[in-house]
mmCIF file of C-alpha atoms in Angstrom:
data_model
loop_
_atom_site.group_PDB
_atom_site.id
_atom_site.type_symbol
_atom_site.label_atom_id
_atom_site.label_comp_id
_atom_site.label_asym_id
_atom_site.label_seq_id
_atom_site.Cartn_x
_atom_site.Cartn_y
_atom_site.Cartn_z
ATOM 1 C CA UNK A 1 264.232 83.928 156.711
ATOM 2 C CA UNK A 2 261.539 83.177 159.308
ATOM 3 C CA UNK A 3 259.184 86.053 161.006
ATOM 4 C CA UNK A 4 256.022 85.892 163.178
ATOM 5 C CA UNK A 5 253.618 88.546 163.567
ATOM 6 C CA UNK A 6 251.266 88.697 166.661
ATOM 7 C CA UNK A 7 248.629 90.690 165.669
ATOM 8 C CA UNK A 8 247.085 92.156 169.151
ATOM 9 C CA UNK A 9 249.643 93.437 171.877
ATOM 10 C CA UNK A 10 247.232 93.574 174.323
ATOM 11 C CA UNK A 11 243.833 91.693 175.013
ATOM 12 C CA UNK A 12 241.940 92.439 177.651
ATOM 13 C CA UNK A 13 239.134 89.860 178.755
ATOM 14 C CA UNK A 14 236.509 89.174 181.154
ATOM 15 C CA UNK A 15 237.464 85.757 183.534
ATOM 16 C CA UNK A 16 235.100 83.251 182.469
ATOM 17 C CA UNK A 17 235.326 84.637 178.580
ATOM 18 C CA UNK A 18 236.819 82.923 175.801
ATOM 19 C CA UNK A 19 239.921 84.135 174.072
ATOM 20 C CA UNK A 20 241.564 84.079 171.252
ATOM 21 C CA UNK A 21 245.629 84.756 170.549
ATOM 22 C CA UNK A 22 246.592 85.473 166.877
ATOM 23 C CA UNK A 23 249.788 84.478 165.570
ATOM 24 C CA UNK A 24 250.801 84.346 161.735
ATOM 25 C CA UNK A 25 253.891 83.449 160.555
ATOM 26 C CA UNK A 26 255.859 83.882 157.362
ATOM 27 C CA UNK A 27 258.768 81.100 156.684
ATOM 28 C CA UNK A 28 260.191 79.751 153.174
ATOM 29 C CA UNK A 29 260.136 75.990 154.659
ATOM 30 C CA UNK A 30 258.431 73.953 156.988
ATOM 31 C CA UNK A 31 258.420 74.916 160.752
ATOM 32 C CA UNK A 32 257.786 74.503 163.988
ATOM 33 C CA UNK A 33 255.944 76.878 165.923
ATOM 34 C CA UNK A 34 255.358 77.338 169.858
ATOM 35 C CA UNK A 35 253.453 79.413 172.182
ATOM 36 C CA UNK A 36 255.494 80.599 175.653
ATOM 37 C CA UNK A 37 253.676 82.203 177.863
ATOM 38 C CA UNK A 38 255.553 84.806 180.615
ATOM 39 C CA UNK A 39 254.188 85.404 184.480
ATOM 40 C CA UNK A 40 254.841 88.586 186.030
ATOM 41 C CA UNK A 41 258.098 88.883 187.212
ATOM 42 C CA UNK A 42 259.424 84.961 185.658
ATOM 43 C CA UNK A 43 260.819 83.138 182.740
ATOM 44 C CA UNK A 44 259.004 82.057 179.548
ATOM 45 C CA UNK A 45 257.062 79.007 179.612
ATOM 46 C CA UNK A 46 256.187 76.220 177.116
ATOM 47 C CA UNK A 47 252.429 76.449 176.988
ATOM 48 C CA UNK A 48 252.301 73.518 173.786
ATOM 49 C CA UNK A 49 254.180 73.327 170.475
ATOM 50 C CA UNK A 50 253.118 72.237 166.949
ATOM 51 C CA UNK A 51 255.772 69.807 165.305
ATOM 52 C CA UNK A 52 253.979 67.796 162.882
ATOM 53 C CA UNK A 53 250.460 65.548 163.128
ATOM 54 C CA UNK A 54 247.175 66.765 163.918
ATOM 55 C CA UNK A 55 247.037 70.569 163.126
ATOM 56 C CA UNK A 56 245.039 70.979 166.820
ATOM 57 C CA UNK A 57 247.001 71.213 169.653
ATOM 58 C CA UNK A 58 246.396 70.978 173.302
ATOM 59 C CA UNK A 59 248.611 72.451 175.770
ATOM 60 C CA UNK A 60 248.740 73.137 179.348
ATOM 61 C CA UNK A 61 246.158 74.777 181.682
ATOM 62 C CA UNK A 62 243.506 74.205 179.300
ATOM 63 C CA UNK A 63 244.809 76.003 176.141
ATOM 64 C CA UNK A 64 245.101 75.071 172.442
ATOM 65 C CA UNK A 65 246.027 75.964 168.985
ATOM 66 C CA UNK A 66 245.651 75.061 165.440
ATOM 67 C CA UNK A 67 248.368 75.436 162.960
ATOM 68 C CA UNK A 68 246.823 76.252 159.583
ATOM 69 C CA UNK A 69 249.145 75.523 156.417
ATOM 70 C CA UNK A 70 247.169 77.798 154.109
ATOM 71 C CA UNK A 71 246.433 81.057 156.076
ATOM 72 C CA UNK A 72 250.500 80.788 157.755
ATOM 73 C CA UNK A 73 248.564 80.557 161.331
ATOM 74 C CA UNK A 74 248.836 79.374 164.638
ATOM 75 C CA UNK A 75 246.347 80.938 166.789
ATOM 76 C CA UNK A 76 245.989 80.611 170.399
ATOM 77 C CA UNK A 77 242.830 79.527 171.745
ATOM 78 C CA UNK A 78 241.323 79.004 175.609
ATOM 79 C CA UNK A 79 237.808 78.591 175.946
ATOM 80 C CA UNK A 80 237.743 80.064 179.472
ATOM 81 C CA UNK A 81 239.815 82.015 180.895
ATOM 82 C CA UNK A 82 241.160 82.440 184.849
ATOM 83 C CA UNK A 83 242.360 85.641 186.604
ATOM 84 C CA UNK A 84 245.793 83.488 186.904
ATOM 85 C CA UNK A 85 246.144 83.465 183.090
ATOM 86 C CA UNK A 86 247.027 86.952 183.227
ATOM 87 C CA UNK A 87 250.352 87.127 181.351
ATOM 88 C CA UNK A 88 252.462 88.006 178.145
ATOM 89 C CA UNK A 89 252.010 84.972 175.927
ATOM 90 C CA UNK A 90 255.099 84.891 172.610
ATOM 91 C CA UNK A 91 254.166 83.342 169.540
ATOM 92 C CA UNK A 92 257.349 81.214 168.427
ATOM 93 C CA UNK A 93 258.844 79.284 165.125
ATOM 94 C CA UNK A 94 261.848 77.725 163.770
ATOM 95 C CA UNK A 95 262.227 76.854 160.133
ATOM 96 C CA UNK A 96 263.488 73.233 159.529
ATOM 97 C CA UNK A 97 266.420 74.294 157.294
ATOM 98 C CA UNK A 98 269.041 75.890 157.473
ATOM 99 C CA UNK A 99 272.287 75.432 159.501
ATOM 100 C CA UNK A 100 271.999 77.811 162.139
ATOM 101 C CA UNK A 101 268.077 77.288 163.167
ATOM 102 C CA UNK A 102 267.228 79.210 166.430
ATOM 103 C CA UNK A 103 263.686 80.201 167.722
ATOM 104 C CA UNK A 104 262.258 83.444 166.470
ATOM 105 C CA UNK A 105 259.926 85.025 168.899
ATOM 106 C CA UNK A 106 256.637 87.261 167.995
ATOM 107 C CA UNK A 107 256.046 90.607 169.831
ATOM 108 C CA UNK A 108 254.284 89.317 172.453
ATOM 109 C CA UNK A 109 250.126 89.756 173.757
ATOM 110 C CA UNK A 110 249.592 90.804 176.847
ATOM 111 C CA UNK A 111 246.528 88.898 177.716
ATOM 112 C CA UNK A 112 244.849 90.985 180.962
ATOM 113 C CA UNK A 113 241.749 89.064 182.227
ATOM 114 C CA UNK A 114 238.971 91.264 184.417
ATOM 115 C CA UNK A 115 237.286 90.061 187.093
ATOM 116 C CA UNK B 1 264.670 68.013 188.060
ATOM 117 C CA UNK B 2 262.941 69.791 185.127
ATOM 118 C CA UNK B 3 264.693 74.049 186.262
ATOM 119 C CA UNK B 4 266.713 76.180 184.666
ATOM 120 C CA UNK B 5 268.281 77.692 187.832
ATOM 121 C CA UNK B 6 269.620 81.377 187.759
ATOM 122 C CA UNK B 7 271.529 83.622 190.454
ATOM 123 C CA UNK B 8 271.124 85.932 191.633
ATOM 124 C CA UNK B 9 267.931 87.336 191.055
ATOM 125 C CA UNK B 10 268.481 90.628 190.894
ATOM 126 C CA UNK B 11 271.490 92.827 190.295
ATOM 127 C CA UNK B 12 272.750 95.986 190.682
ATOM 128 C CA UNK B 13 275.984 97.250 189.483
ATOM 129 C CA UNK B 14 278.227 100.442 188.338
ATOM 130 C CA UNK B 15 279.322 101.160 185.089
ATOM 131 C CA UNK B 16 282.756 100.068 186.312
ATOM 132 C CA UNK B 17 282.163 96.616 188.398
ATOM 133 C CA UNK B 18 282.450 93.202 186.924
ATOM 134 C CA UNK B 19 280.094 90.932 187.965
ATOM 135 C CA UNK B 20 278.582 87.368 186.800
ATOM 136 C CA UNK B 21 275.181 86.055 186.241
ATOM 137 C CA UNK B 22 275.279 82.299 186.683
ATOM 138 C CA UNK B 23 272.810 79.488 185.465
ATOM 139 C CA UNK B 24 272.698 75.658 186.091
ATOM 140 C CA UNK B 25 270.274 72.873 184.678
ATOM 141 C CA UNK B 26 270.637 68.930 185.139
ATOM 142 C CA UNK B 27 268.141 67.574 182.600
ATOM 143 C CA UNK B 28 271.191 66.223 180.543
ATOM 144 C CA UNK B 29 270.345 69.351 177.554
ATOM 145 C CA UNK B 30 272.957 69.534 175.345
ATOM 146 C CA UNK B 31 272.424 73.083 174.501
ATOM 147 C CA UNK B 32 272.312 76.004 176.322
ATOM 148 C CA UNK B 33 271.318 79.838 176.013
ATOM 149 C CA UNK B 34 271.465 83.198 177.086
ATOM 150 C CA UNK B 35 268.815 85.764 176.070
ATOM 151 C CA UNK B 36 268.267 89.999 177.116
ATOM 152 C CA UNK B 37 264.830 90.979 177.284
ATOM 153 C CA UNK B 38 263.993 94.755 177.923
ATOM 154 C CA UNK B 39 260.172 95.176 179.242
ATOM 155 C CA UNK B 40 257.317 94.382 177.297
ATOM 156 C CA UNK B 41 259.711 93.222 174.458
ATOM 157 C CA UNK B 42 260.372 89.368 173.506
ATOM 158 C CA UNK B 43 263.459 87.705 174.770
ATOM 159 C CA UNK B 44 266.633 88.554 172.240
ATOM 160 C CA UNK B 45 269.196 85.232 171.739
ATOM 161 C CA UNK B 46 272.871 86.697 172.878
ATOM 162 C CA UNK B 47 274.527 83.123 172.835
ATOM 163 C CA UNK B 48 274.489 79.578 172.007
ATOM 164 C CA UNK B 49 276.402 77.080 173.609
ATOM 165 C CA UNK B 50 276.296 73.275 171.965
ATOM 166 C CA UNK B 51 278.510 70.596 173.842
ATOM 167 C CA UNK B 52 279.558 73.657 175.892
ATOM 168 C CA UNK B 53 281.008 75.159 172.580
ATOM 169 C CA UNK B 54 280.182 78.527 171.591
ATOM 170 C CA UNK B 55 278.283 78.402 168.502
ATOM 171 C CA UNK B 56 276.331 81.000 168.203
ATOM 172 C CA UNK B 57 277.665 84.671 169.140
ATOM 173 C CA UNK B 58 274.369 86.991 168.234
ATOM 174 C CA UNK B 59 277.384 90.480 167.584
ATOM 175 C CA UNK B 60 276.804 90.903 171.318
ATOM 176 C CA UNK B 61 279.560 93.697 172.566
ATOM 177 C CA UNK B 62 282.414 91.945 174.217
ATOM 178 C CA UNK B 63 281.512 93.610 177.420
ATOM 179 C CA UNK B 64 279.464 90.221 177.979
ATOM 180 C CA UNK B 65 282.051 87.319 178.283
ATOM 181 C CA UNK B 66 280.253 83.785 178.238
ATOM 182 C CA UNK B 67 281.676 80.887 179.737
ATOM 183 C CA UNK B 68 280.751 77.272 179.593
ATOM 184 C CA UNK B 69 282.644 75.421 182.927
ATOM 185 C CA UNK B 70 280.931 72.274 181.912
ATOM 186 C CA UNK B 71 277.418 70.767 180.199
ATOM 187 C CA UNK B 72 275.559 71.792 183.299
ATOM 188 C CA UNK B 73 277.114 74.763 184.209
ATOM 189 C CA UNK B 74 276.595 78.933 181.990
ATOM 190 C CA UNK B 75 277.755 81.967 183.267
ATOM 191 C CA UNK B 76 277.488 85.254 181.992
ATOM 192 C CA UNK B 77 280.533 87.761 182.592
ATOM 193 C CA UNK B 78 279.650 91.292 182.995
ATOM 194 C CA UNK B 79 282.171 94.411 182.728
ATOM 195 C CA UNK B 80 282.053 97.911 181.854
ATOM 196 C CA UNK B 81 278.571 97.944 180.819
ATOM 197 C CA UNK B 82 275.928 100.842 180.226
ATOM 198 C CA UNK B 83 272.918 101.875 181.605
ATOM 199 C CA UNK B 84 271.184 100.458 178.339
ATOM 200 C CA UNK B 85 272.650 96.832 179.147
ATOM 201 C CA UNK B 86 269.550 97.073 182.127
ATOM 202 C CA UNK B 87 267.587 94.081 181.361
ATOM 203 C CA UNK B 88 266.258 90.759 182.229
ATOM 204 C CA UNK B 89 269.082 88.148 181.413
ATOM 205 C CA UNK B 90 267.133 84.871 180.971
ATOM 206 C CA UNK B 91 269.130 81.586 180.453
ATOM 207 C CA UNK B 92 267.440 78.684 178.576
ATOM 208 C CA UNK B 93 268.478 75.143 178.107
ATOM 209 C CA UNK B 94 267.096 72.286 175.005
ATOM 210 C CA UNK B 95 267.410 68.954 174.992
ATOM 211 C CA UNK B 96 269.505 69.084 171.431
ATOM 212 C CA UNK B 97 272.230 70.320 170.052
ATOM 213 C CA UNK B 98 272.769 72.243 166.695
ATOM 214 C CA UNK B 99 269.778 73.100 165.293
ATOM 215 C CA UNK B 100 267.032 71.640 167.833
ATOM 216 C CA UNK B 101 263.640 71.531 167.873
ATOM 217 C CA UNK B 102 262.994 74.720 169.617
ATOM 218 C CA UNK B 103 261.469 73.565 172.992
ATOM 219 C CA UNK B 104 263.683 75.727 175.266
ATOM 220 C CA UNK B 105 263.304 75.070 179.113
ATOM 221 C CA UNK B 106 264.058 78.647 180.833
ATOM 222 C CA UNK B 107 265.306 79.984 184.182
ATOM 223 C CA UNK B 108 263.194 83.127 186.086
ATOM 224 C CA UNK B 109 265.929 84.935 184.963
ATOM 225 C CA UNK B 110 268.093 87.784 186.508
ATOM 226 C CA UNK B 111 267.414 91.214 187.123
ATOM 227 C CA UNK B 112 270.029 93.573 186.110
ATOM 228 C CA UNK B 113 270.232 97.107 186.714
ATOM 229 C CA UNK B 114 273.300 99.333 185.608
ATOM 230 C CA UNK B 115 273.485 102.868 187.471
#
């Protein structure tokens, strides 16, 4: 069985701060794992994804994330954020076994920034 | 033409109607979704359609009927339901079928709202 914990449900920020998203995940196998992030008021969002290769990834509007093997992490990091970034951001994996593999989504953080 | 499409927006029915929620994509995805999400919670999977087959049925109540017209084409059949069926019905598309890699492309999703 696959699970993902997202430690923080909310985090607020100042705009022009740096942030950082936690996600750990617990899985038996190898996986895939994906941050979505979630608008006000629209669908989810592929913000970047972690399939195999370099363990940093870069996403869209400026974020990125590092999968780390050893401590079952993917955290979510943007080095500064915008007002527009406000949003619910989902950690996401999917275990590469199985027959029936479907997406497993975290909690959720609701990521607030301040002006 | 990278959207999920879904109509309408926002619904409102009784207890007694029967409605449909309806979602189109033309990406060429083989596999297609349809996921409740209650407020701040993460999206829950309700169906999986591969090759416009059912293959996943997540024990949702048979009060939702899914229906795959063809490889572009999802609808969601609604009748009977409760107030707790009052949700954001998101529909989501992937490139592959069967297990997949987990990149889902989603719609803004549909409002529902049973008095």
């Amino acid at each position: 069985a696959q699970s993902v914990t997202q430690l923080d449900s909310q985090v607020p920020v100042f705009e022009e701060a740096p942030v950082e998203l936690r996600c750990n995940y617990s899985s038996s196998v190898s996986v895939y794992l994906f941050w979505y992030v979630q608008y006000p008021n629209q669908g989810l969002q592929l913000l970047l994804k972690y399939l195999s290769g370099s363990t940093l990834v870069k996403g869209i509007n400026g974020f990125e994330a590092e999968f780390n093997k050893s401590q079952t992490s993917f955290h979510l990091r943007k080095p500064s954020v915008h007002i527009s970034d406000t949003a619910e951001y989902f950690c996401a994996v999917i275990s590469l076994s199985g027959s029936a593999r479907q997406l497993t989504f975290g909690s959720g953080t609701q990521l607030t920034v301040l002006p | 033409d990278t959207e999920v499409t879904q109509t309408p927006k926002h619904l409102v029915m009784g207890m007694t109607n029967k409605k449909s929620l309806k979602c189109e994509q033309h990406m060429g995805h083989r596999a297609m979704y349809w996921y409740k999400q209650k407020a701040k919670k993460p999206p829950e999977l309700m169906f999986v359609y591969s090759y416009e087959k059912l293959s996943i049925n997540e024990s949702v109540p048979s009060r939702f009927s899914p229906e795959c017209p063809n490889s572009s084409l999802l609808n969601l059949h609604l009748h009977a339901l409760q107030p707790e069926d009052s949700a954001l019905y998101l529909c989501a598309s992937s490139p592959h079928a069967g297990a997949g890699t987990g990149e889902l492309f989603f719609g803004e999703g549909s409002r529902l709202t049973v008095l």
